[in-house]
Amino acid sequence: MFSTMQDAPLSIARILEQGSGPHGASAQVITWTGEGSRRRAYADVGRRAAQLAHALRGLGVTGDQRVGTFMWNNAEHLEAYLAVPSMGAVLHTLNIRLFPEQLVYVANHAEDEVVLVDATLLPLFGKLLPELKTVRHVIVSGGDKAALEAPKGVEVHGYEELLAGQPVEFDWPELDERSAAAMCYTSGTTANPKGVVYSHRSIYLHSMQVCMTDGMALSQADRALAVVPMFHAMSWGLPYAAFMVGASIVMPDRFLQPEPLVKMTAAERPTMAAAVPTIWQGVLQHLAADPHDVSSLREVVVGGAACPPSLMKTFEEKYGIPVLHAWGMTETSPLGSVARPPAGVTGEQLWKYRASQGRPPAGVQARLVGDDDQVLPWDGESVGELEVRGPWITASYYGDDDPEKFHDGWLRTGDVGHISPDGFVQLTDRAKDVIKSGGEWISSVDLENKVMGHPAVAEAMVIGVPDEKWSERPLVAVVLRDGQQVDAAELRDFLAGSVAKWQLPEYWTFIPEAPKTSVGKFDKKRLRKQHADGELDVTRLG
Ligand code: AMP
């Protein structure tokens, strides 16, 4: 028996209508310009999205062609987010931080036909354009289109000129909710980047999860500072979620350094903000030297990499701002789990819950798989690879067979950890990044967090390095805070109280800067290579 319910497709067009209609006058997108900001009401965003859709139709986007964006977080990028999927085309957010050859690969692989580019990114984009085989139109936003030299067969347009005079309403087509809405390539530190294609349905459901109280609790009363780039896992779903519930959104554009982030927070008073730990480390360091009022923040969301507990505690103890730790992947839209502790938990137990990766919501099923593919219990001890499935988890990669990443319909996350009986995931490592010393696991993440708890340490990365006796041992690469001094022996003593003796690292190196991936995470592959090439000055403690 079927239900009597209407079979209304879940679509981005509904999100667009909700944000630009009922919330059209009250909610705004606020884009930082360096000194101040420019504001646009959601009603105008809706009208301009309609104009953009008409303009794209005029350029031949009549079906599911891919429309790329090479942009920072700003109002025009939001317009593309809404217009492109709603008209039935596919938004492809190009990660401007990928290596040029990776960018060429992804744009060609996705067969992008039109690309919207921020004028400030033209010097970078101009170098790629001659290699982009399927691009026919480039639309330049926020500057002079003449700055781009177009190869034969490519037309260059100005964003505002293209929109001018277009109708401000669009008859959004009724689409199959399972059809492609947007795509994003994983930064792929190994092999070629892999494309994840989100559907209208997956984005709609994921946006609802972002807004749920035990998600990011986004509501019309909020002003979200979206630091996480719109080209990295769809800015963690914030643009769509904000438009869905009528929360205003603050977009930093290209001003992602600690100083402007602090300035825009003081000026625009966001109620929540989301970014990777590296960004927050920088913000805290800046705030300590140059205090600003950041009291508008009711919560700060940290994810994309493990959040060091020292970061959480500083935010909370110094500024009274709670940190919400969340885990996810490009493949999981990205919200996979959120660390909201159960009611009534206090003291150290509370910190344990909050520092974990959190509990997957109803839309995400999780399991742990050990060696030999056996499913492990949620006992808070058994360590295995995390596998997930659900309506906003990818089932494959676009045009790229990678059966290794999927297991009986579950996504292999490559993340390793345990799950408590009440469903909290605690990651201890990545599958390819675990340190197995004498047959026992050492968590590199745990060591990093502990070393970063030392006041002289700005950042610490831990990798496994070959060791004759133990097969592998941890190597700690330390970046010191400006003007601070500490040696390896002191740091080892500092760890001695909180780390089992056999886990205490004997290999240490001091580096001026931690190698990072295009999305600002520790690039362990590069560090491993530097070590293998003998480029690191390693101290061995006895
Ligand atoms: P990406 O698709 O680039 O966002 O990378 C996803 C990966 O980042 C995950 O598989 C994890 O390895 C890592 N990651 C994301 N969030 C967290 C977190 N809260 N704690 C630890 N690792 C994380």
XYZ file of C-alpha atoms and ligand atoms in Angstrom:
565
model
C 0.000 0.000 0.000
C 1.291 3.463 -0.869
C 0.735 6.545 1.241
C -1.788 9.218 0.464
C 0.928 11.890 0.621
C 1.692 14.193 -2.292
C 4.846 13.239 -4.117
C 6.324 16.748 -4.180
C 9.988 16.682 -5.207
C 12.523 18.114 -2.766
C 14.340 20.754 -4.754
C 16.672 23.740 -4.571
C 13.962 25.848 -6.247
C 11.827 25.430 -3.090
C 14.770 26.617 -0.990
C 15.209 29.583 -3.321
C 11.522 30.492 -3.100
C 11.432 30.202 0.684
C 14.509 32.391 1.195
C 13.637 35.054 -1.346
C 9.888 35.100 -0.571
C 8.870 34.981 3.111
C 12.425 35.846 4.256
C 13.188 38.112 1.306
C 13.089 41.386 3.207
C 14.492 40.280 6.562
C 17.456 38.134 5.567
C 20.564 39.383 3.789
C 23.804 38.204 2.300
C 26.591 40.408 3.612
C 29.844 40.321 1.643
C 33.040 41.688 3.203
C 34.900 44.132 0.975
C 38.057 44.583 3.025
C 37.080 47.748 4.843
C 33.354 47.256 5.217
C 30.630 45.197 3.636
C 28.010 45.232 0.920
C 24.540 43.876 1.662
C 21.892 42.295 -0.492
C 18.409 41.286 0.665
C 17.426 37.697 -0.124
C 14.537 39.091 -2.230
C 17.159 40.693 -4.496
C 19.242 37.538 -4.489
C 16.131 35.685 -5.722
C 15.505 38.224 -8.477
C 19.134 38.157 -9.569
C 19.167 34.344 -9.521
C 16.232 34.467 -11.971
C 18.170 36.920 -14.156
C 21.235 34.691 -14.064
C 19.134 31.697 -15.099
C 17.732 33.620 -18.079
C 21.232 34.723 -19.048
C 22.560 31.167 -18.839
C 19.672 29.910 -20.995
C 20.766 32.525 -23.499
C 24.256 31.031 -23.481
C 22.853 27.617 -24.309
C 22.473 26.100 -20.848
C 19.247 24.285 -21.580
C 19.767 20.959 -19.819
C 22.106 19.431 -17.274
C 25.211 21.197 -18.528
C 27.849 21.864 -15.899
C 28.298 25.467 -14.840
C 31.530 25.907 -12.922
C 32.278 28.542 -10.324
C 35.795 29.785 -9.576
C 34.844 32.119 -6.784
C 35.240 33.149 -3.183
C 32.335 33.205 -0.750
C 30.242 36.164 -1.859
C 26.740 37.241 -2.905
C 27.256 36.376 -6.576
C 28.440 32.887 -5.712
C 25.251 32.470 -3.674
C 23.217 33.541 -6.711
C 24.922 30.854 -8.788
C 24.314 28.300 -6.014
C 20.587 28.982 -6.310
C 20.114 29.669 -10.021
C 22.155 26.900 -11.629
C 20.554 23.845 -9.945
C 17.070 25.405 -9.925
C 17.120 25.785 -13.713
C 18.088 22.123 -14.077
C 21.814 22.599 -14.740
C 24.621 21.338 -12.482
C 26.730 23.654 -10.343
C 30.370 22.634 -10.206
C 32.292 24.457 -7.492
C 35.943 24.484 -8.541
C 38.378 24.404 -5.648
C 40.682 27.316 -6.434
C 43.353 25.861 -4.139
C 43.903 22.664 -6.075
C 47.113 22.409 -8.024
C 46.648 23.807 -11.576
C 46.910 20.370 -13.175
C 44.232 19.043 -10.827
C 41.966 21.972 -11.659
C 42.379 21.334 -15.369
C 41.625 17.673 -14.742
C 38.412 18.316 -12.792
C 37.011 20.969 -15.150
C 37.654 18.709 -18.140
C 36.386 15.629 -16.329
C 33.136 17.357 -15.332
C 32.938 18.902 -18.846
C 32.214 22.402 -17.559
C 30.744 24.557 -20.351
C 30.367 27.864 -18.564
C 32.520 29.130 -15.703
C 31.757 32.068 -13.421
C 34.970 33.650 -12.155
C 35.702 36.329 -9.586
C 37.768 39.080 -11.195
C 40.323 38.828 -8.388
C 40.968 35.232 -9.457
C 41.489 35.971 -13.144
C 45.305 35.807 -12.992
C 45.002 32.235 -11.728
C 42.093 31.243 -13.960
C 43.638 32.797 -17.081
C 46.512 30.324 -16.887
C 44.134 27.362 -16.792
C 41.688 28.507 -19.457
C 43.695 27.444 -22.544
C 43.697 23.883 -21.118
C 39.951 23.728 -20.437
C 38.571 21.720 -23.330
C 34.808 22.131 -22.894
C 34.489 25.718 -21.643
C 32.663 27.990 -24.133
C 31.711 30.920 -21.916
C 33.417 32.671 -19.023
C 31.442 35.137 -16.891
C 33.570 37.584 -14.923
C 32.139 38.929 -11.672
C 33.257 42.014 -9.783
C 35.736 43.492 -12.239
C 36.812 44.081 -15.790
C 36.229 41.224 -18.203
C 38.863 42.721 -20.493
C 41.479 41.509 -18.022
C 40.951 37.989 -19.364
C 42.511 37.001 -22.635
C 40.178 34.431 -24.127
C 41.405 31.632 -26.345
C 39.646 31.048 -29.653
C 36.146 29.663 -29.216
C 35.636 31.106 -25.747
C 33.403 34.134 -25.122
C 33.952 36.334 -22.084
C 31.027 38.184 -20.456
C 30.652 40.611 -17.592
C 28.343 39.283 -14.846
C 26.403 42.508 -14.318
C 26.061 43.253 -18.054
C 24.744 39.760 -18.600
C 22.118 40.112 -15.876
C 21.048 43.650 -16.829
C 17.620 43.759 -18.438
C 16.845 40.067 -17.886
C 13.422 39.251 -16.379
C 13.453 39.067 -12.576
C 11.243 35.994 -12.459
C 11.926 32.544 -13.797
C 9.534 29.661 -14.232
C 11.687 27.093 -12.413
C 11.148 23.664 -13.972
C 9.765 20.736 -11.983
C 12.783 18.430 -11.641
C 13.253 14.870 -10.511
C 14.537 15.229 -6.945
C 17.168 12.574 -7.653
C 18.711 14.548 -10.503
C 22.134 16.160 -10.171
C 22.175 19.610 -8.571
C 25.816 20.253 -7.737
C 29.189 18.611 -7.793
C 32.397 18.898 -5.878
C 35.692 17.061 -6.322
C 37.493 15.765 -3.274
C 40.876 17.350 -2.845
C 42.405 13.946 -3.548
C 45.800 13.846 -1.882
C 46.278 10.537 -3.695
C 45.647 9.924 -7.421
C 43.190 12.163 -9.312
C 40.474 14.112 -7.508
C 37.126 12.326 -7.429
C 33.770 13.918 -8.220
C 30.854 13.718 -5.820
C 27.481 14.657 -7.333
C 24.795 15.906 -4.944
C 21.114 15.609 -5.848
C 18.309 18.082 -5.145
C 16.955 15.593 -2.634
C 20.281 15.097 -0.862
C 20.890 18.841 -0.570
C 17.361 19.487 0.668
C 17.546 16.802 3.356
C 21.079 17.810 4.347
C 19.997 21.455 4.697
C 17.251 20.382 7.091
C 19.832 18.473 9.122
C 22.099 21.537 9.316
C 19.161 23.484 10.764
C 18.085 20.865 13.300
C 18.680 21.789 16.925
C 21.172 18.984 17.359
C 22.756 19.855 14.017
C 24.065 23.420 13.669
C 20.714 24.728 14.985
C 20.501 27.339 12.249
C 17.348 29.478 12.337
C 15.950 32.744 11.018
C 17.381 34.412 14.123
C 20.920 33.608 12.990
C 23.586 35.395 11.047
C 26.014 32.714 9.871
C 29.636 33.552 9.095
C 30.547 31.068 6.369
C 34.347 30.962 6.541
C 34.528 27.476 5.089
C 34.804 28.006 1.329
C 31.841 27.424 -0.960
C 34.228 25.304 -3.052
C 34.936 22.988 -0.125
C 32.054 20.556 0.496
C 29.490 23.251 -0.318
C 30.585 25.417 2.602
C 29.289 22.627 4.845
C 25.770 23.231 3.554
C 25.493 26.685 5.131
C 24.382 28.666 2.040
C 21.424 26.384 1.295
C 20.507 25.924 4.947
C 20.613 29.690 5.555
C 18.403 30.357 2.541
C 16.009 27.596 3.582
C 15.290 29.092 7.021
C 15.967 32.771 6.314
C 19.169 33.099 8.334
C 21.390 35.927 7.113
C 24.819 34.920 5.907
C 28.132 36.771 6.173
C 30.550 36.001 3.345
C 34.251 36.833 3.828
C 35.069 36.917 0.079
C 38.868 36.645 -0.188
C 39.546 38.034 3.287
C 40.223 34.785 5.098
C 43.151 35.903 7.243
C 42.716 36.195 11.031
C 42.786 39.999 11.061
C 39.861 40.612 8.659
C 37.912 37.670 10.103
C 38.097 39.225 13.547
C 37.251 42.648 12.143
C 34.213 41.409 10.223
C 33.009 39.498 13.268
C 33.164 42.631 15.413
C 31.475 44.709 12.699
C 28.817 42.326 11.389
C 28.100 40.445 14.619
C 27.476 36.929 13.294
C 25.771 34.542 15.718
C 27.601 31.449 14.501
C 30.607 30.673 12.326
C 32.118 27.584 10.753
C 35.718 26.805 9.771
C 38.553 24.273 10.004
C 40.754 24.276 13.156
C 43.687 26.031 11.427
C 41.550 29.110 10.825
C 40.406 29.214 14.435
C 43.951 28.776 15.759
C 44.907 31.879 13.792
C 41.855 33.805 14.958
C 42.574 33.015 18.615
C 46.204 34.025 18.253
C 45.154 37.293 16.649
C 42.496 37.990 19.275
C 45.051 37.519 22.045
C 47.266 40.209 20.506
C 44.522 42.502 19.250
C 41.292 42.114 21.270
C 37.969 42.641 19.475
C 34.378 42.076 20.507
C 33.366 38.634 19.255
C 30.631 38.153 21.840
C 27.910 37.960 19.177
C 28.941 34.357 18.451
C 26.625 31.912 20.220
C 28.634 29.002 18.849
C 31.583 28.207 16.613
C 31.529 25.085 14.465
C 34.853 23.321 13.965
C 35.281 20.422 11.576
C 37.135 19.198 8.515
C 39.956 18.004 10.790
C 40.070 16.957 14.421
C 39.520 19.892 16.761
C 42.265 20.069 19.406
C 40.650 20.228 22.864
C 43.010 23.122 23.723
C 41.285 25.161 20.984
C 37.859 24.344 22.418
C 38.901 25.269 25.904
C 40.477 28.593 24.926
C 37.357 29.646 23.026
C 35.179 28.718 25.920
C 37.258 29.834 28.866
C 38.607 33.050 27.375
C 35.712 34.198 25.240
C 32.705 32.278 26.592
C 31.988 30.841 23.140
C 31.140 27.128 22.932
C 32.777 25.141 20.157
C 30.742 22.532 18.312
C 32.885 19.774 16.860
C 31.576 18.045 13.738
C 32.859 15.427 11.353
C 32.203 15.019 7.670
C 33.554 14.527 4.192
C 32.905 15.877 0.720
C 31.316 12.467 0.150
C 28.892 12.991 3.049
C 27.560 16.421 1.927
C 29.376 16.911 4.454
C 27.539 16.628 7.785
C 28.226 13.124 9.106
C 28.236 13.572 12.873
C 27.916 16.357 15.421
C 29.298 16.364 18.953
C 26.359 17.605 21.015
C 26.713 15.844 24.357
C 23.791 14.030 25.959
C 21.824 16.040 28.536
C 23.014 15.851 32.128
C 26.669 15.000 31.404
C 29.161 17.190 33.258
C 32.867 17.637 34.056
C 35.560 15.677 32.232
C 32.927 13.342 30.811
C 31.338 16.311 29.069
C 34.655 17.295 27.466
C 35.094 13.741 26.281
C 31.790 13.869 24.426
C 32.459 17.327 23.045
C 35.939 16.517 21.799
C 34.678 13.401 20.018
C 33.575 13.574 16.376
C 30.019 13.255 17.633
C 26.887 11.315 16.934
C 25.647 10.637 13.416
C 22.066 11.879 13.029
C 19.121 9.718 11.867
C 20.031 10.372 8.227
C 23.469 8.795 8.602
C 23.948 5.149 9.534
C 27.386 4.290 10.844
C 29.259 1.077 11.437
C 32.802 0.021 12.230
C 34.529 -2.586 10.158
C 37.645 -4.379 11.346
C 40.268 -6.428 9.563
C 38.683 -9.344 7.682
C 35.602 -7.222 7.071
C 33.839 -8.151 10.305
C 31.465 -5.553 11.737
C 32.609 -4.454 15.202
C 30.452 -3.616 18.228
C 29.760 -0.107 19.490
C 31.517 -0.698 22.781
C 33.718 2.379 22.883
C 36.801 0.177 22.533
C 36.786 -1.871 19.342
C 38.726 0.061 16.725
C 37.841 -0.220 13.048
C 37.237 1.755 9.882
C 34.134 3.927 9.933
C 31.613 3.185 7.196
C 28.499 5.271 6.588
C 25.400 5.263 4.413
C 22.334 7.426 4.026
C 20.405 9.760 1.712
C 23.170 12.423 1.637
C 26.125 10.022 1.379
C 27.554 9.358 -2.064
C 27.159 5.873 -3.528
C 29.873 6.295 -6.162
C 32.196 8.812 -7.821
C 31.305 10.600 -11.028
C 32.672 8.775 -14.048
C 35.281 7.076 -11.903
C 35.038 3.511 -10.800
C 36.505 3.156 -7.350
C 34.946 0.031 -5.838
C 37.619 0.118 -3.124
C 35.861 3.067 -1.528
C 32.513 1.281 -1.275
C 31.577 -1.819 0.629
C 28.142 -3.466 0.239
C 26.485 -0.099 -0.298
C 28.413 1.630 2.503
C 31.007 4.371 2.009
C 34.425 3.496 3.422
C 35.489 6.716 5.059
C 39.159 5.854 5.538
C 38.727 7.144 9.089
C 39.482 4.845 11.966
C 38.107 4.921 15.473
C 35.560 3.536 17.903
C 31.902 4.193 18.662
C 30.395 4.336 22.137
C 27.207 2.411 22.964
C 25.304 5.719 22.792
C 26.549 6.346 19.243
C 29.437 8.822 19.630
C 32.233 8.370 17.127
C 35.755 8.913 18.369
C 38.228 8.947 15.524
C 41.737 7.953 16.388
C 43.272 8.084 12.931
C 42.892 7.794 9.197
C 43.161 4.345 7.651
C 46.317 5.301 5.797
C 47.662 7.402 8.578
C 47.747 5.143 11.601
C 50.904 4.389 13.493
C 51.251 0.768 14.390
C 54.102 0.392 16.834
C 54.927 -3.117 17.896
C 51.473 -4.243 16.801
C 49.707 -1.592 18.877
C 47.914 1.478 17.615
C 49.205 4.945 18.435
C 46.862 7.781 17.605
C 48.698 10.528 15.748
C 45.712 12.829 16.317
C 45.899 12.303 20.063
C 49.619 13.083 20.135
C 49.113 16.185 17.992
C 46.418 17.484 20.303
C 48.569 16.914 23.342
C 51.670 18.560 21.879
C 49.507 21.486 20.751
C 48.439 21.869 24.367
C 51.968 23.199 25.142
C 51.962 27.018 25.265
C 55.042 27.383 23.034
C 53.568 25.234 20.249
C 51.489 26.719 17.442
C 51.012 23.521 15.437
C 52.122 19.911 15.642
C 51.884 17.154 13.051
C 52.543 13.506 13.769
C 53.335 10.871 11.158
C 54.473 7.293 11.393
C 58.099 6.753 10.355
C 59.839 3.432 9.820
C 61.608 2.022 12.860
C 63.742 -1.089 12.934
C 62.535 -2.364 16.241
C 58.912 -1.355 16.346
C 58.263 -1.275 12.565
C 56.835 2.247 12.965
C 57.221 5.055 15.473
C 55.698 8.540 15.660
C 57.624 11.551 14.426
C 56.443 14.906 15.757
C 56.930 17.985 13.567
C 56.521 21.143 15.618
C 55.837 24.714 14.572
C 56.666 27.085 17.418
C 54.665 30.175 18.241
C 56.361 33.435 17.305
C 59.141 34.293 19.718
C 58.823 31.022 21.692
C 61.532 28.473 22.369
C 61.299 24.906 23.614
C 63.335 21.811 22.804
C 62.348 18.238 22.054
C 63.288 16.906 25.482
C 61.090 19.485 27.192
C 58.150 18.626 24.958
C 58.619 14.943 25.637
C 58.612 15.627 29.373
C 55.469 17.664 28.892
C 53.775 14.627 27.296
C 55.042 12.184 29.885
C 52.177 12.837 32.279
C 49.409 12.142 29.794
C 50.788 9.587 27.335
C 51.621 5.939 27.976
C 55.387 5.476 28.186
C 55.598 3.260 25.112
C 53.782 5.887 23.080
C 56.156 8.744 23.935
C 57.693 9.874 20.660
C 61.447 9.809 20.325
C 61.617 11.452 16.889
C 61.180 15.229 16.814
C 61.681 17.927 14.247
C 61.069 21.679 14.248
C 59.686 23.154 11.040
C 58.951 26.796 10.148
C 55.528 25.999 8.686
C 53.237 22.949 8.585
C 52.626 21.689 5.029
C 48.891 21.995 4.279
C 46.532 20.700 1.604
C 44.482 22.996 -0.608
C 41.753 23.100 2.035
C 44.077 23.934 4.890
C 44.506 20.522 6.477
C 47.805 19.030 7.529
C 49.344 17.482 4.428
C 50.906 14.388 5.919
C 51.741 13.004 2.517
C 54.069 15.944 1.958
C 55.578 15.689 5.409
C 56.193 11.969 4.893
C 57.897 12.754 1.598
C 60.049 15.452 3.183
C 61.072 12.916 5.784
C 61.757 10.196 3.216
C 63.842 12.655 1.164
C 65.937 13.466 4.224
C 64.804 17.095 4.244
C 63.882 17.175 7.927
C 66.374 17.787 10.675
C 65.277 15.045 13.080
C 66.370 14.787 16.701
C 66.297 11.333 18.245
C 65.843 11.265 21.987
C 67.375 8.305 23.817
P 37.253 16.395 2.964
O 36.416 15.592 2.063
O 38.389 17.081 2.287
O 36.433 17.333 3.787
O 37.972 15.413 3.981
C 37.243 14.543 4.798
C 38.155 13.961 5.825
O 38.600 14.965 6.737
C 37.518 12.924 6.697
O 37.466 11.665 6.084
C 38.437 12.950 7.906
O 39.609 12.214 7.679
C 38.788 14.398 8.018
N 37.888 15.038 8.990
C 36.821 15.813 8.764
N 36.281 16.241 9.913
C 37.018 15.715 10.902
C 36.966 15.761 12.332
N 36.070 16.478 12.973
N 37.895 15.048 13.016
C 38.827 14.328 12.383
N 38.932 14.252 11.050
C 38.044 14.936 10.315
